[in-house]
mmCIF file of C-alpha atoms and ligand atoms in Angstrom:
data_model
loop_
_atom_site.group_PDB
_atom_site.id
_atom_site.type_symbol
_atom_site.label_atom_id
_atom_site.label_comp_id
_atom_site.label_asym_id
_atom_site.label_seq_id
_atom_site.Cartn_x
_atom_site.Cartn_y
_atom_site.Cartn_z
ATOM 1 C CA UNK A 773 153.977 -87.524 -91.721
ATOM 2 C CA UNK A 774 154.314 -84.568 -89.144
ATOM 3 C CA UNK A 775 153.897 -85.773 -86.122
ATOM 4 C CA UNK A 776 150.987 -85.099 -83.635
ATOM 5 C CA UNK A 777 151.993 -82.701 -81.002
ATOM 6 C CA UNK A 778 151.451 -82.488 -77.435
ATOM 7 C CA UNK A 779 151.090 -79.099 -75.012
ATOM 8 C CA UNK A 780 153.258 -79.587 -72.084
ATOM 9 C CA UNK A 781 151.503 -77.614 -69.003
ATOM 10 C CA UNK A 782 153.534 -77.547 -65.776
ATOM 11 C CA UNK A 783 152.180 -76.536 -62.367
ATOM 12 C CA UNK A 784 150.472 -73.091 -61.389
ATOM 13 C CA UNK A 785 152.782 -71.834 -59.492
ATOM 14 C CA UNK A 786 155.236 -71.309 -61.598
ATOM 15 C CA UNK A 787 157.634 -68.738 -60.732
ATOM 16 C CA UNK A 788 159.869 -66.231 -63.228
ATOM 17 C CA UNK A 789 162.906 -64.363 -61.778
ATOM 18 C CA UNK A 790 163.278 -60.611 -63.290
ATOM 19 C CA UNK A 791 166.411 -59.221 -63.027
ATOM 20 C CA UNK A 792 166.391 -56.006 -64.802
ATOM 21 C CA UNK A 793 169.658 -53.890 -66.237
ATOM 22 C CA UNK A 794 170.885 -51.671 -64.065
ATOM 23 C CA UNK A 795 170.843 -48.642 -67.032
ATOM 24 C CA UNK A 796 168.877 -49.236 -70.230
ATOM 25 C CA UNK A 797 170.849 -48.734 -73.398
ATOM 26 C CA UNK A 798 167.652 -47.525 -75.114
ATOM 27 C CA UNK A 799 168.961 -44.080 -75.441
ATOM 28 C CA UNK A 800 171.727 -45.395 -77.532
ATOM 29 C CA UNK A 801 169.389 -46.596 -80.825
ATOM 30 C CA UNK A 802 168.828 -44.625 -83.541
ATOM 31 C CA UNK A 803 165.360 -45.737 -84.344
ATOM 32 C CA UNK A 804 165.590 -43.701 -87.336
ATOM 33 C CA UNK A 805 168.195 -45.829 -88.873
ATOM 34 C CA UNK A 806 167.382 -49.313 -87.714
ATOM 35 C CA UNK A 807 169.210 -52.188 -89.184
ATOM 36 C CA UNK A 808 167.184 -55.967 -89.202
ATOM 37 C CA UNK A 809 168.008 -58.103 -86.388
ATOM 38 C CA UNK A 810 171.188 -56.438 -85.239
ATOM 39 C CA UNK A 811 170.591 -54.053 -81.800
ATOM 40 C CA UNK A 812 169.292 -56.131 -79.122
ATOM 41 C CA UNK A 813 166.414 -54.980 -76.250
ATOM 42 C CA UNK A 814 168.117 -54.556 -72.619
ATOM 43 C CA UNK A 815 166.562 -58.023 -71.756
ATOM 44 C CA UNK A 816 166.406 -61.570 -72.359
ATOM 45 C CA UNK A 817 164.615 -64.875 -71.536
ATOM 46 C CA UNK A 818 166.867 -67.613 -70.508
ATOM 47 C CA UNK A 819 165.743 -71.017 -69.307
ATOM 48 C CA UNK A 820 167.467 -74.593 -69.017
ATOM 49 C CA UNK A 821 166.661 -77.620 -69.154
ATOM 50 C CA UNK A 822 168.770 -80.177 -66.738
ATOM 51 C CA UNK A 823 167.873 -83.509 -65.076
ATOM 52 C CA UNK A 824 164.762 -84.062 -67.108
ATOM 53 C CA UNK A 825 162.650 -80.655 -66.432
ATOM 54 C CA UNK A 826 162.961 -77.308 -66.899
ATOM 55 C CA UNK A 827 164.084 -75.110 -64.483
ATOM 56 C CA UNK A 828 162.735 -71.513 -63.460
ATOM 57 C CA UNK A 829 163.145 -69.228 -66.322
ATOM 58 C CA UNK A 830 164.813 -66.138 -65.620
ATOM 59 C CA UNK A 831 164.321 -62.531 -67.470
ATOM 60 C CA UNK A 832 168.004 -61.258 -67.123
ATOM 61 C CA UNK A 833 169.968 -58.610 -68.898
ATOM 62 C CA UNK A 834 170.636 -59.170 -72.540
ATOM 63 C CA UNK A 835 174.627 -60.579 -73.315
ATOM 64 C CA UNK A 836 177.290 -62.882 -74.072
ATOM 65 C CA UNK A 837 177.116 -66.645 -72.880
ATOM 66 C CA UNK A 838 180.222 -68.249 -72.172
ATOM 67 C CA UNK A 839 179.915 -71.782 -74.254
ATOM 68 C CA UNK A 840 182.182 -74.586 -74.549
ATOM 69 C CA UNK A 841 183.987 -76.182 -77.581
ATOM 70 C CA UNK A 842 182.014 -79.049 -76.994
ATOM 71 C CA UNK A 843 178.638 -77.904 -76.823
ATOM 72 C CA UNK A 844 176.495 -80.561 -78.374
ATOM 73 C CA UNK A 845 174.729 -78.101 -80.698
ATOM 74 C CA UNK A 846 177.711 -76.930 -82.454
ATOM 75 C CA UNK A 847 179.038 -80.508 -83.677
ATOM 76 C CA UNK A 848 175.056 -82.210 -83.804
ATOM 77 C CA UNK A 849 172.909 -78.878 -84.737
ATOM 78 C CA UNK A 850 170.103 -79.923 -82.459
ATOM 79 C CA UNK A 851 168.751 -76.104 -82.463
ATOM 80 C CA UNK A 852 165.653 -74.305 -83.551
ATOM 81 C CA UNK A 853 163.885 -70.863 -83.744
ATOM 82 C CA UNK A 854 160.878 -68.962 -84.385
ATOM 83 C CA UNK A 855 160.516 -65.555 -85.902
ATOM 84 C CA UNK A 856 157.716 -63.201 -84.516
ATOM 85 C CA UNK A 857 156.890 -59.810 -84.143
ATOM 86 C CA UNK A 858 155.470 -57.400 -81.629
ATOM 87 C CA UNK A 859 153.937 -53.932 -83.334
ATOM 88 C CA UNK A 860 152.913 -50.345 -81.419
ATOM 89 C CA UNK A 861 149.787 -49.848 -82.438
ATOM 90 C CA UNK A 862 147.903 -46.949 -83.218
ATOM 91 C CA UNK A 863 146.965 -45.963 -79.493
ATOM 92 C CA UNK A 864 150.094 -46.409 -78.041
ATOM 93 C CA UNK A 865 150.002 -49.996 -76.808
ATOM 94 C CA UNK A 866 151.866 -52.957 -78.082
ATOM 95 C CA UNK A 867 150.434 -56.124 -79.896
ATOM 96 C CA UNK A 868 152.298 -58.862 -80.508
ATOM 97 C CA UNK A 869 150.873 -60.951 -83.501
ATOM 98 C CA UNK A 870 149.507 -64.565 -83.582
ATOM 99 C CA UNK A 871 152.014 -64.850 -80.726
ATOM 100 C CA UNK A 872 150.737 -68.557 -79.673
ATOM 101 C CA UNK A 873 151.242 -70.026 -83.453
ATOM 102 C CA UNK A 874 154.563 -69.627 -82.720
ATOM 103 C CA UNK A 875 154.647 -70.894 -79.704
ATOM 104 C CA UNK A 876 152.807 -74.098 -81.564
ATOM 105 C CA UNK A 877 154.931 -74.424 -84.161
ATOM 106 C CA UNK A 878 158.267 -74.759 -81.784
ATOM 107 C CA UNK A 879 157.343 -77.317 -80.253
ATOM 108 C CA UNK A 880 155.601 -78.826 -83.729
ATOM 109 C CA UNK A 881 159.890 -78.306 -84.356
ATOM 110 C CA UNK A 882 161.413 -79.545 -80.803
ATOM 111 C CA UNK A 883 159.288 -83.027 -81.438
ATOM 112 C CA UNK A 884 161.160 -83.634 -84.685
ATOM 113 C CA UNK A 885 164.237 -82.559 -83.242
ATOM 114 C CA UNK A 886 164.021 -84.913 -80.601
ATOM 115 C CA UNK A 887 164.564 -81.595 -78.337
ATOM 116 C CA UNK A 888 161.886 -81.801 -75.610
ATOM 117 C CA UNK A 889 158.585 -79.460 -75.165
ATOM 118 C CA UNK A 890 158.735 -76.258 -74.037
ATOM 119 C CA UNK A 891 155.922 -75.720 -71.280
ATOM 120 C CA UNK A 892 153.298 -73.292 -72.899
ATOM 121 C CA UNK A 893 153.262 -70.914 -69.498
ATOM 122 C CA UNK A 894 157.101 -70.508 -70.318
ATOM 123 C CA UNK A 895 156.828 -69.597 -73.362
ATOM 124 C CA UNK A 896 153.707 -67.438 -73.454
ATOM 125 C CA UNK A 897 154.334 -65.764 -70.142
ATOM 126 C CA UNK A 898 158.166 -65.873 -70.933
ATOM 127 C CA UNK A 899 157.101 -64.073 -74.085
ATOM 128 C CA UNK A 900 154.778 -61.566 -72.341
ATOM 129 C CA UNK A 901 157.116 -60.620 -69.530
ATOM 130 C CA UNK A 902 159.744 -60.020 -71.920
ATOM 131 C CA UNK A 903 158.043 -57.603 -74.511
ATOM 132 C CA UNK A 904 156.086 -55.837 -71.336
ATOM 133 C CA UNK A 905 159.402 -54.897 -69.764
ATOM 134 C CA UNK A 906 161.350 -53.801 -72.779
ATOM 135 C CA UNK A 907 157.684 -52.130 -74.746
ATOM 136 C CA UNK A 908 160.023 -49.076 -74.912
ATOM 137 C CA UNK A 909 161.804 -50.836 -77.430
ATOM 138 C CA UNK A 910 158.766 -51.277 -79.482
ATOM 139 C CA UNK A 911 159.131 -49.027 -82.412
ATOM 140 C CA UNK A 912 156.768 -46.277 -82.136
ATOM 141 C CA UNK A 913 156.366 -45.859 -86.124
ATOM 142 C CA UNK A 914 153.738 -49.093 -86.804
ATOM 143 C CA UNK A 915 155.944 -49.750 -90.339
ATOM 144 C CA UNK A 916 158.536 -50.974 -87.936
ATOM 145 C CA UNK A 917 158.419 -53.267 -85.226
ATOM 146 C CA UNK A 918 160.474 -55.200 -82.427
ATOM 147 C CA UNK A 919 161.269 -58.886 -84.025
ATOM 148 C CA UNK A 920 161.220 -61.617 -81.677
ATOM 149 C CA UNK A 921 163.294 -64.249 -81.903
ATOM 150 C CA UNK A 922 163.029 -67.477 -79.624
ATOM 151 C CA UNK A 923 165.250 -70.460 -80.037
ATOM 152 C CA UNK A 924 166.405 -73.888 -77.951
ATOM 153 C CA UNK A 925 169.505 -75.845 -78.581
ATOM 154 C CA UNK A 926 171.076 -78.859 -77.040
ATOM 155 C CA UNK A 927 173.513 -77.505 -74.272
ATOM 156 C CA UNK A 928 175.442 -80.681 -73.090
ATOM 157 C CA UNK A 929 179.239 -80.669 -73.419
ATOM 158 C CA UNK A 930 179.920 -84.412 -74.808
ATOM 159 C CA UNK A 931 181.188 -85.052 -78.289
ATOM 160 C CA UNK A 932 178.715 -88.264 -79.625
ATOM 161 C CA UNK A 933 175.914 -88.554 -82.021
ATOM 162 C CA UNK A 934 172.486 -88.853 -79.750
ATOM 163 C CA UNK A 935 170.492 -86.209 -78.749
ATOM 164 C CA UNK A 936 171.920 -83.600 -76.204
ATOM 165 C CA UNK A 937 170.811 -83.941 -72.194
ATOM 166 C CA UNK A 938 170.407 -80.252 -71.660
ATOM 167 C CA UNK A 939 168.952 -77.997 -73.844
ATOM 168 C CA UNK A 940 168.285 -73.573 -73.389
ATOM 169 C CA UNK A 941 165.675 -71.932 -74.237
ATOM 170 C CA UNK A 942 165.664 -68.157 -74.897
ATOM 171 C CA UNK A 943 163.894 -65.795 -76.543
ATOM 172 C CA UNK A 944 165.587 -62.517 -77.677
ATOM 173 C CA UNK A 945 164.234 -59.293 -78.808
ATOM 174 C CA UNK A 946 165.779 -56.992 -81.823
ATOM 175 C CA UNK A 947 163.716 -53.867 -82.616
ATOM 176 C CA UNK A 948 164.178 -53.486 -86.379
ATOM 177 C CA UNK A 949 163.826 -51.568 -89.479
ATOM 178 C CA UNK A 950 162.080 -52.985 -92.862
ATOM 179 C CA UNK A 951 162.862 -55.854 -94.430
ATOM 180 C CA UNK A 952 163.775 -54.179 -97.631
ATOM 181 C CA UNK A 953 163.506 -57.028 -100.298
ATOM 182 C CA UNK A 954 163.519 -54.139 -103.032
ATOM 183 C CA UNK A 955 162.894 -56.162 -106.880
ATOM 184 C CA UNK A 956 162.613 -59.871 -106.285
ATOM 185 C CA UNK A 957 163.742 -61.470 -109.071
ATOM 186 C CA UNK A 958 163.659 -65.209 -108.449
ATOM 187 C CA UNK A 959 165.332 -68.311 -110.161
ATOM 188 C CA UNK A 960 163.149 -71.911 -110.060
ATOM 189 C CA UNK A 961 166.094 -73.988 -108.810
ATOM 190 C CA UNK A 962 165.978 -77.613 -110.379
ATOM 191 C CA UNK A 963 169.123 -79.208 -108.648
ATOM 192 C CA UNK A 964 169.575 -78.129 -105.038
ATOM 193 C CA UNK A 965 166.780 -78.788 -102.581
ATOM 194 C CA UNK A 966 166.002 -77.456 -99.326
ATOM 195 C CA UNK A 967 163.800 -79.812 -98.017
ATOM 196 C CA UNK A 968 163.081 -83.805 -99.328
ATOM 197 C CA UNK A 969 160.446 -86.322 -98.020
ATOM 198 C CA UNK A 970 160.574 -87.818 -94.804
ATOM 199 C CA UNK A 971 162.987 -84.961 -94.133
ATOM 200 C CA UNK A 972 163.382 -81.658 -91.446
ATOM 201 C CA UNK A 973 161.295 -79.278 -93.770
ATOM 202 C CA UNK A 974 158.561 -78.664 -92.052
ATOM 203 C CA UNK A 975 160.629 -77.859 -88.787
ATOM 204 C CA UNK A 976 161.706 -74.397 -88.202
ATOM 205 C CA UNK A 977 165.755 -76.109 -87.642
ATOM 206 C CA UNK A 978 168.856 -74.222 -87.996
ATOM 207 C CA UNK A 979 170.272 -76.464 -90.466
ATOM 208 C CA UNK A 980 167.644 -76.158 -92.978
ATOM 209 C CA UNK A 981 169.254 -72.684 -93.386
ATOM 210 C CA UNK A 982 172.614 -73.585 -93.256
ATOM 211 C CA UNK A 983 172.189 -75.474 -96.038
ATOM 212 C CA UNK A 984 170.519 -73.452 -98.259
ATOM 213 C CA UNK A 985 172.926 -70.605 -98.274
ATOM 214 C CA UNK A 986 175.285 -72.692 -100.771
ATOM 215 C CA UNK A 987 172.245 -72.845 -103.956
ATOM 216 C CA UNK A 988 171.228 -69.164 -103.129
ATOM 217 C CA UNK A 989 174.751 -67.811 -102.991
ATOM 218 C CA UNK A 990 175.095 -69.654 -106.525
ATOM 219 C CA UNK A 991 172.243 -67.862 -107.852
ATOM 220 C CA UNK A 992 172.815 -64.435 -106.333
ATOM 221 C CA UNK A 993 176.214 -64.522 -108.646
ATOM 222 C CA UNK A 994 173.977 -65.163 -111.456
ATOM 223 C CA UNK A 995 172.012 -61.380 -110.809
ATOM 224 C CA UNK A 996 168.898 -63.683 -108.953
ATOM 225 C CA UNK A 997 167.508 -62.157 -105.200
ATOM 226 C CA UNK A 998 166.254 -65.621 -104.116
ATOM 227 C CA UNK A 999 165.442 -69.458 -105.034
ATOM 228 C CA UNK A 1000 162.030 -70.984 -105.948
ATOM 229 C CA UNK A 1001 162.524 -74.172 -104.558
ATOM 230 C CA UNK A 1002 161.137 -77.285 -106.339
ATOM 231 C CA UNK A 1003 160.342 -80.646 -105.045
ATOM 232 C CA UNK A 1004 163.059 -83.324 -104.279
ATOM 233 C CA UNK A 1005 161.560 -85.805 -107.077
ATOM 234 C CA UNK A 1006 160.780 -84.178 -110.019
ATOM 235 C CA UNK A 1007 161.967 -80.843 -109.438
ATOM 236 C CA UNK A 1008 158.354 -79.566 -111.415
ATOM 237 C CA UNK A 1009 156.328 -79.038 -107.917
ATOM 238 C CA UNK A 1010 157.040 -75.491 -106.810
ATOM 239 C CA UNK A 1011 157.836 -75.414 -103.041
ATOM 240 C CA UNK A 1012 158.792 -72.290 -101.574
ATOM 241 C CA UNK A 1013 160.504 -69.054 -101.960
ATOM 242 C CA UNK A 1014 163.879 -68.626 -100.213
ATOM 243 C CA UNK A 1015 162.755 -68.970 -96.672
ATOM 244 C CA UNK A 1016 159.373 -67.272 -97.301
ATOM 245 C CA UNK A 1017 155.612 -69.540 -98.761
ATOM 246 C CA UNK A 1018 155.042 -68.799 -102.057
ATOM 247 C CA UNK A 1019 151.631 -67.567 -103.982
ATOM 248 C CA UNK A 1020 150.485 -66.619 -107.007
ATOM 249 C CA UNK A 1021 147.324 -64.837 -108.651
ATOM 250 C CA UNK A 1022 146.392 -67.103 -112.133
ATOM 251 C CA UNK A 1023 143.011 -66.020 -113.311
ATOM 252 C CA UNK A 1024 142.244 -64.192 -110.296
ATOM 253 C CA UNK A 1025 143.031 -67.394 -108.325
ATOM 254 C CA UNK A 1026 144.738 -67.108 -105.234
ATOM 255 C CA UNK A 1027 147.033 -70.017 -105.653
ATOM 256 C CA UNK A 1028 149.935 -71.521 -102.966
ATOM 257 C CA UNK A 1029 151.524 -74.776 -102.488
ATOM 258 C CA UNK A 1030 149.288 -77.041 -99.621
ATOM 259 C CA UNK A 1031 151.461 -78.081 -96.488
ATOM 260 C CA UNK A 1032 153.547 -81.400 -96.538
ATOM 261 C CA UNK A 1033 156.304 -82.329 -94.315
ATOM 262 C CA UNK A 1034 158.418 -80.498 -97.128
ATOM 263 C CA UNK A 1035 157.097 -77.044 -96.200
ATOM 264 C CA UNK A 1036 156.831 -74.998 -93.497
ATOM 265 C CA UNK A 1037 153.865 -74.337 -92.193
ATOM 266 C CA UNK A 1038 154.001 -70.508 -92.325
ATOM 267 C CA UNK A 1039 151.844 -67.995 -90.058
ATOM 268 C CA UNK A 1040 152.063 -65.265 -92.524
ATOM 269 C CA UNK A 1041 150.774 -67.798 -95.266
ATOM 270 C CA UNK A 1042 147.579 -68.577 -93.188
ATOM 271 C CA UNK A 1043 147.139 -65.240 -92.593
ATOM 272 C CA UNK A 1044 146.995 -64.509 -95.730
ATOM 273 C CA UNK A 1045 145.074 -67.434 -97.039
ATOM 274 C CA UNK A 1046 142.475 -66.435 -93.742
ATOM 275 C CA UNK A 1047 142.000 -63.202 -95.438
ATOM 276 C CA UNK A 1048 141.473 -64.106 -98.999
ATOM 277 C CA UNK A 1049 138.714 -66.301 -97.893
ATOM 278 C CA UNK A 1050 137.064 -63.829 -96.028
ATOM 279 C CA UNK A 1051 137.195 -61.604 -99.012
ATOM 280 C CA UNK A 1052 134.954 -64.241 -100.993
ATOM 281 C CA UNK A 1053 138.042 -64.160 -103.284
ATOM 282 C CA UNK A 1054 138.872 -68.364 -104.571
ATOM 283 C CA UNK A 1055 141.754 -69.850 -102.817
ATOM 284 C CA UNK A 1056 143.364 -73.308 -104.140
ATOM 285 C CA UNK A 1057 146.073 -74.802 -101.824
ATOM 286 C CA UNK A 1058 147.000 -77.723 -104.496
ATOM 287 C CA UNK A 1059 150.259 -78.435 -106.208
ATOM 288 C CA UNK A 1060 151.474 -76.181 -108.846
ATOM 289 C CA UNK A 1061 154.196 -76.948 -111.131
ATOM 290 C CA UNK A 1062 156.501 -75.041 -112.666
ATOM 291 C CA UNK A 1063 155.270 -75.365 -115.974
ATOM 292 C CA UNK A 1064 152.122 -74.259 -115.377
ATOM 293 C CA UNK A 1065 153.522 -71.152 -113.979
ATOM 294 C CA UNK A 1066 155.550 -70.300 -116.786
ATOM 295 C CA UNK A 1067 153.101 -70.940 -119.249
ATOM 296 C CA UNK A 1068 150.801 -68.306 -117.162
ATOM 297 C CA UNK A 1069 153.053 -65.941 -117.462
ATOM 298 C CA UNK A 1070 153.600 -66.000 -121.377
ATOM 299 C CA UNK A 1071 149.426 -65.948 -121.654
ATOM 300 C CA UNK A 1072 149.050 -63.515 -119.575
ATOM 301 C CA UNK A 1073 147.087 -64.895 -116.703
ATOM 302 C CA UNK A 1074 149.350 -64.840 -113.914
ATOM 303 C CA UNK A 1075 148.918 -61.398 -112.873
ATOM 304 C CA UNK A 1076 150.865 -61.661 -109.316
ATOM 305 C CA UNK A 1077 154.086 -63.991 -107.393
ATOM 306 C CA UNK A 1078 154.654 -63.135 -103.658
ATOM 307 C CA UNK A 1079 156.422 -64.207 -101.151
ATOM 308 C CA UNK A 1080 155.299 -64.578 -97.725
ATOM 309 C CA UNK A 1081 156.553 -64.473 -94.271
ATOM 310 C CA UNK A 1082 157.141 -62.377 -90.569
ATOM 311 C CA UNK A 1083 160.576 -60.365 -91.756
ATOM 312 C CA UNK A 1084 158.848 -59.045 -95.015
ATOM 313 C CA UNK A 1085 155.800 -60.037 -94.744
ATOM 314 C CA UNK A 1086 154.620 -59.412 -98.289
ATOM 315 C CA UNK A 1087 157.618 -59.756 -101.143
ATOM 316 C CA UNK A 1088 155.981 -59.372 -104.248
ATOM 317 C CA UNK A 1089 158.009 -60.715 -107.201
ATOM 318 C CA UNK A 1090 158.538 -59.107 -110.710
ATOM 319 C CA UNK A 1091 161.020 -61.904 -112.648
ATOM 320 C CA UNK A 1092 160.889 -65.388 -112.760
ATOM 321 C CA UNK A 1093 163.920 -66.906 -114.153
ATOM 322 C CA UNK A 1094 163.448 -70.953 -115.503
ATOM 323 C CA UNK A 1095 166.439 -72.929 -117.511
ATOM 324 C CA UNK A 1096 168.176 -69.488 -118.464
ATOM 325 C CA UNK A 1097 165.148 -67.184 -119.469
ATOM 326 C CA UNK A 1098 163.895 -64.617 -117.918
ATOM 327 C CA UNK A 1099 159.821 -63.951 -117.407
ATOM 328 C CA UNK A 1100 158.982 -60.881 -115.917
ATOM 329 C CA UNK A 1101 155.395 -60.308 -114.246
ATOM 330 C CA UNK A 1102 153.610 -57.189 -114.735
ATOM 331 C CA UNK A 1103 154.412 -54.631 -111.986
ATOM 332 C CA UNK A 1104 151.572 -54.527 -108.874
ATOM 333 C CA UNK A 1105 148.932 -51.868 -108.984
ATOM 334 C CA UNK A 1106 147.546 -50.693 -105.944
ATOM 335 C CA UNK A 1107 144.509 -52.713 -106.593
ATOM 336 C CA UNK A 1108 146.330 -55.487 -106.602
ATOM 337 C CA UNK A 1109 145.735 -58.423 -104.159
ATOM 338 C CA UNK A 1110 149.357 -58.978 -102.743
ATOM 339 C CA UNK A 1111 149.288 -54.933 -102.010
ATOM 340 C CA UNK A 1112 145.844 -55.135 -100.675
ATOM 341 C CA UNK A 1113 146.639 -57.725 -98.187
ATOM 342 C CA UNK A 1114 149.893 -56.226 -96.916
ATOM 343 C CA UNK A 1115 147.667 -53.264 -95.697
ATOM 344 C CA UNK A 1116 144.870 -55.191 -94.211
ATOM 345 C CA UNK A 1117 147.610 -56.998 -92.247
ATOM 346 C CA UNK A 1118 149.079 -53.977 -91.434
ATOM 347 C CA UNK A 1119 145.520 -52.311 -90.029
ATOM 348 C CA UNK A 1120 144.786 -55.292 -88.324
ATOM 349 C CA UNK A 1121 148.658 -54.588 -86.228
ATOM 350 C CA UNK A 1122 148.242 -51.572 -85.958
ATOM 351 C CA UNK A 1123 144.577 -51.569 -84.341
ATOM 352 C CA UNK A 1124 142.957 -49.665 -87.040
ATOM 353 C CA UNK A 1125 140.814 -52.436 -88.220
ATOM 354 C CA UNK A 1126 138.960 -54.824 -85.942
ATOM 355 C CA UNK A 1127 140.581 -57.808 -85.070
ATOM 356 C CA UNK A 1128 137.837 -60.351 -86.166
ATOM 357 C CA UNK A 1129 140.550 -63.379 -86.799
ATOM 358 C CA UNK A 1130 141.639 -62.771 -83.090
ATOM 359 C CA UNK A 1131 145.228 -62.536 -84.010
ATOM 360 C CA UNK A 1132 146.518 -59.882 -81.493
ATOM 361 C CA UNK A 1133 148.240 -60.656 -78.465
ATOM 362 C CA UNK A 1134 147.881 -57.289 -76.415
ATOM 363 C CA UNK A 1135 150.543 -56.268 -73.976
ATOM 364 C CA UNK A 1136 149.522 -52.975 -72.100
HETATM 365 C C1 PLP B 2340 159.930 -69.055 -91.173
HETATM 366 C C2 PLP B 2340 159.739 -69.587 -92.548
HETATM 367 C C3 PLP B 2340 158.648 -69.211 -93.357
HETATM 368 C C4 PLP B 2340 157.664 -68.141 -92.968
HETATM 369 O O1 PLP B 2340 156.937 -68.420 -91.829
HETATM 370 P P1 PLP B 2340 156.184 -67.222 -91.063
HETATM 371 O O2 PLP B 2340 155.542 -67.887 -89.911
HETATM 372 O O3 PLP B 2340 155.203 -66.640 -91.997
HETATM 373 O O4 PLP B 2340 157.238 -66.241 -90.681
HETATM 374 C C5 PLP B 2340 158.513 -69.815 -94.591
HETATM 375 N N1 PLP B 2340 159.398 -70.728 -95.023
HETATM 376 C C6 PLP B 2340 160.460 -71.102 -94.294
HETATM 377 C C7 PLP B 2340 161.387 -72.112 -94.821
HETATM 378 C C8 PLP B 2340 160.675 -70.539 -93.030
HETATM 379 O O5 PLP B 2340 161.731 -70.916 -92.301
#
């Protein structure tokens, strides 16, 4: 079950200390040549949590933190993130999108990590603050963007197995190129899992990642880009793709996995899903095993695998490997739905197309 989740409010007059860098290092980027998640905005949010409450959050220069061998996240892994972005749109100004799903979903993560709830005028002030001071950061070509990356981890310094006292928040900023995924060629993975039952899943938590880079180094050797995970059980439900949602088109049915405590809930998946509907177009979030996809792909009527999530947003895939064959999927016209939706998306950023769903968090 994932558990119901509470929005911690704290009082109105809430204070955040700015202190801004003394000289920006903006003019050292080459924003022609951006790398993912590697050059970090002058600034970053930093707040603790000691005693039982969090303390005023501070917007201070970005840089090293001086940590010690004991800190309770290293030996217990009590951490978790969220992955976001913040666009320049057409006119100049910066969006950040579907900003307060995020926000949700951490603390959807900090209740199963026993790690307590961030306070929502933190984070969504925190947030706004942030991006507003550093906006020069924000690409100014709307295919790139400035990722956002929040996180909290226990911060005590005792070595023993219960949850950690203190705990950081922060949220850092990286402007940063594409995601290039280039030709996904996945493998279905039958013995590894990433996620079982009962287990972390569904939470965004460092270790979920940690251990799935064993199983996908082990299939990158074998010529494979990513895993399609399958269920803990039978290894026949398909789960997810690498650390992106999954969907296919099989008779011009938009088809995904629905949400259990063994997925994560992603925002780019709703999206998505959001937009299909409002296209008329059939959408069926029900299990799909792995059968069934390989056996659409010999008769022809799976015409389209994607992956979904913030870094790439859209990852269309063109091979499925299953038990040491390879099925490839037809490559994706531009009338094709996973192509079509990776634009609307992208008009929707980038201001050109209404936003009915509401998604866009404008900064000035
Ligand atoms: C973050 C993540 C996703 C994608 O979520 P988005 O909100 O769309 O970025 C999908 N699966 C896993 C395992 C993830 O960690």
């Amino acid at each position: 079950m994932i558990i119901e989740q509470t929005i911690v409010k704290i009082e109105k007059n809430y204070e955040m200390k700015i202190s801004p860098v003394k000289k920006s290092r903006l003019d050292e980027v080459d924003f022609e040549n951006l790398p993912f998640g590697k050059i970090f905005s002058d600034h970053m949010l930093w707040c603790e949590y000691k005693n039982g409450s969090w303390q005023e959050a501070e917007i201070r220069p970005y840089g090293k933190i001086e940590v010690s061998p004991a800190l309770h996240t290293l030996h217990y892994g009590q951490a978790i993130f969220e992955g976001q972005k913040a666009y320049r749109m057409a006119d100049g100004r910066v969006g950040i999108f579907r900003a307060h799903d995020n926000f949700l979903r951490l603390n959807k993560s900090a209740e199963r990590m026993c790690i307590p709830q961030i306070p929502e005028n933190i984070f969504m002030d925190g947030l706004r603050k942030l991006v507003e001071l550093d906006k020069n950061w924000v690409p100014k070509d709307e295919s790139i963007s400035l990722y956002i990356r929040p996180f909290m981890y226990g911060s005590s310094e005792f070595i023993a197995a219960r949850p950690s006292e203190d705990y950081v928040f922060c949220i850092l900023t990286s402007p940063s190129g594409p995601y290039y995924a280039g030709d996904v060629k996945v493998y279905i993975e039958e013995e590894f899992v990433r996620s079982a039952a009962g287990g972390v899943g569904y939470a965004k938590a460092a270790g979920n990642y940690g251990g799935s880079f064993y199983p996908a180094k082990k299939i990158q050797e074998k010529g494979y880009t990513q895993i399609i995970w399958t269920d803990h059980k039978s290894h026949e439900l398909i789960e997810e793709s690498g650390t992106m949602n999954i969907a296919f088109v099989i008779d011009g049915v938009l088809r995904t996995p629905p949400l259990s405590d063994r997925i994560l809930a992603g925002i780019t998946r709703d999206s998505v899903l959001q937009i299909a509907r409002s296209w008329g177009m059939s959408v069926k979030e029900e299990p799909i095993t792995t059968y069934e996809v390989i056996d659409s792909i010999k008769n022809g009527k799976l015409t389209e695998a994607f992956g979904m999530g913030t870094a790439a947003v859209i990852s269309p895939i063109s091979t499925i490997g299953f038990r040491g064959n390879d099925y490839d999927i037809p490559p994706q016209g531009s009338d094709s739905f996973a192509i079509k939706v990776k634009s609307e998306l992208a008009a929707i950023r980038s201001g050109r197309k209404e936003d009915t769903f509401g998604w866009m968090e404008i900064i000035g």
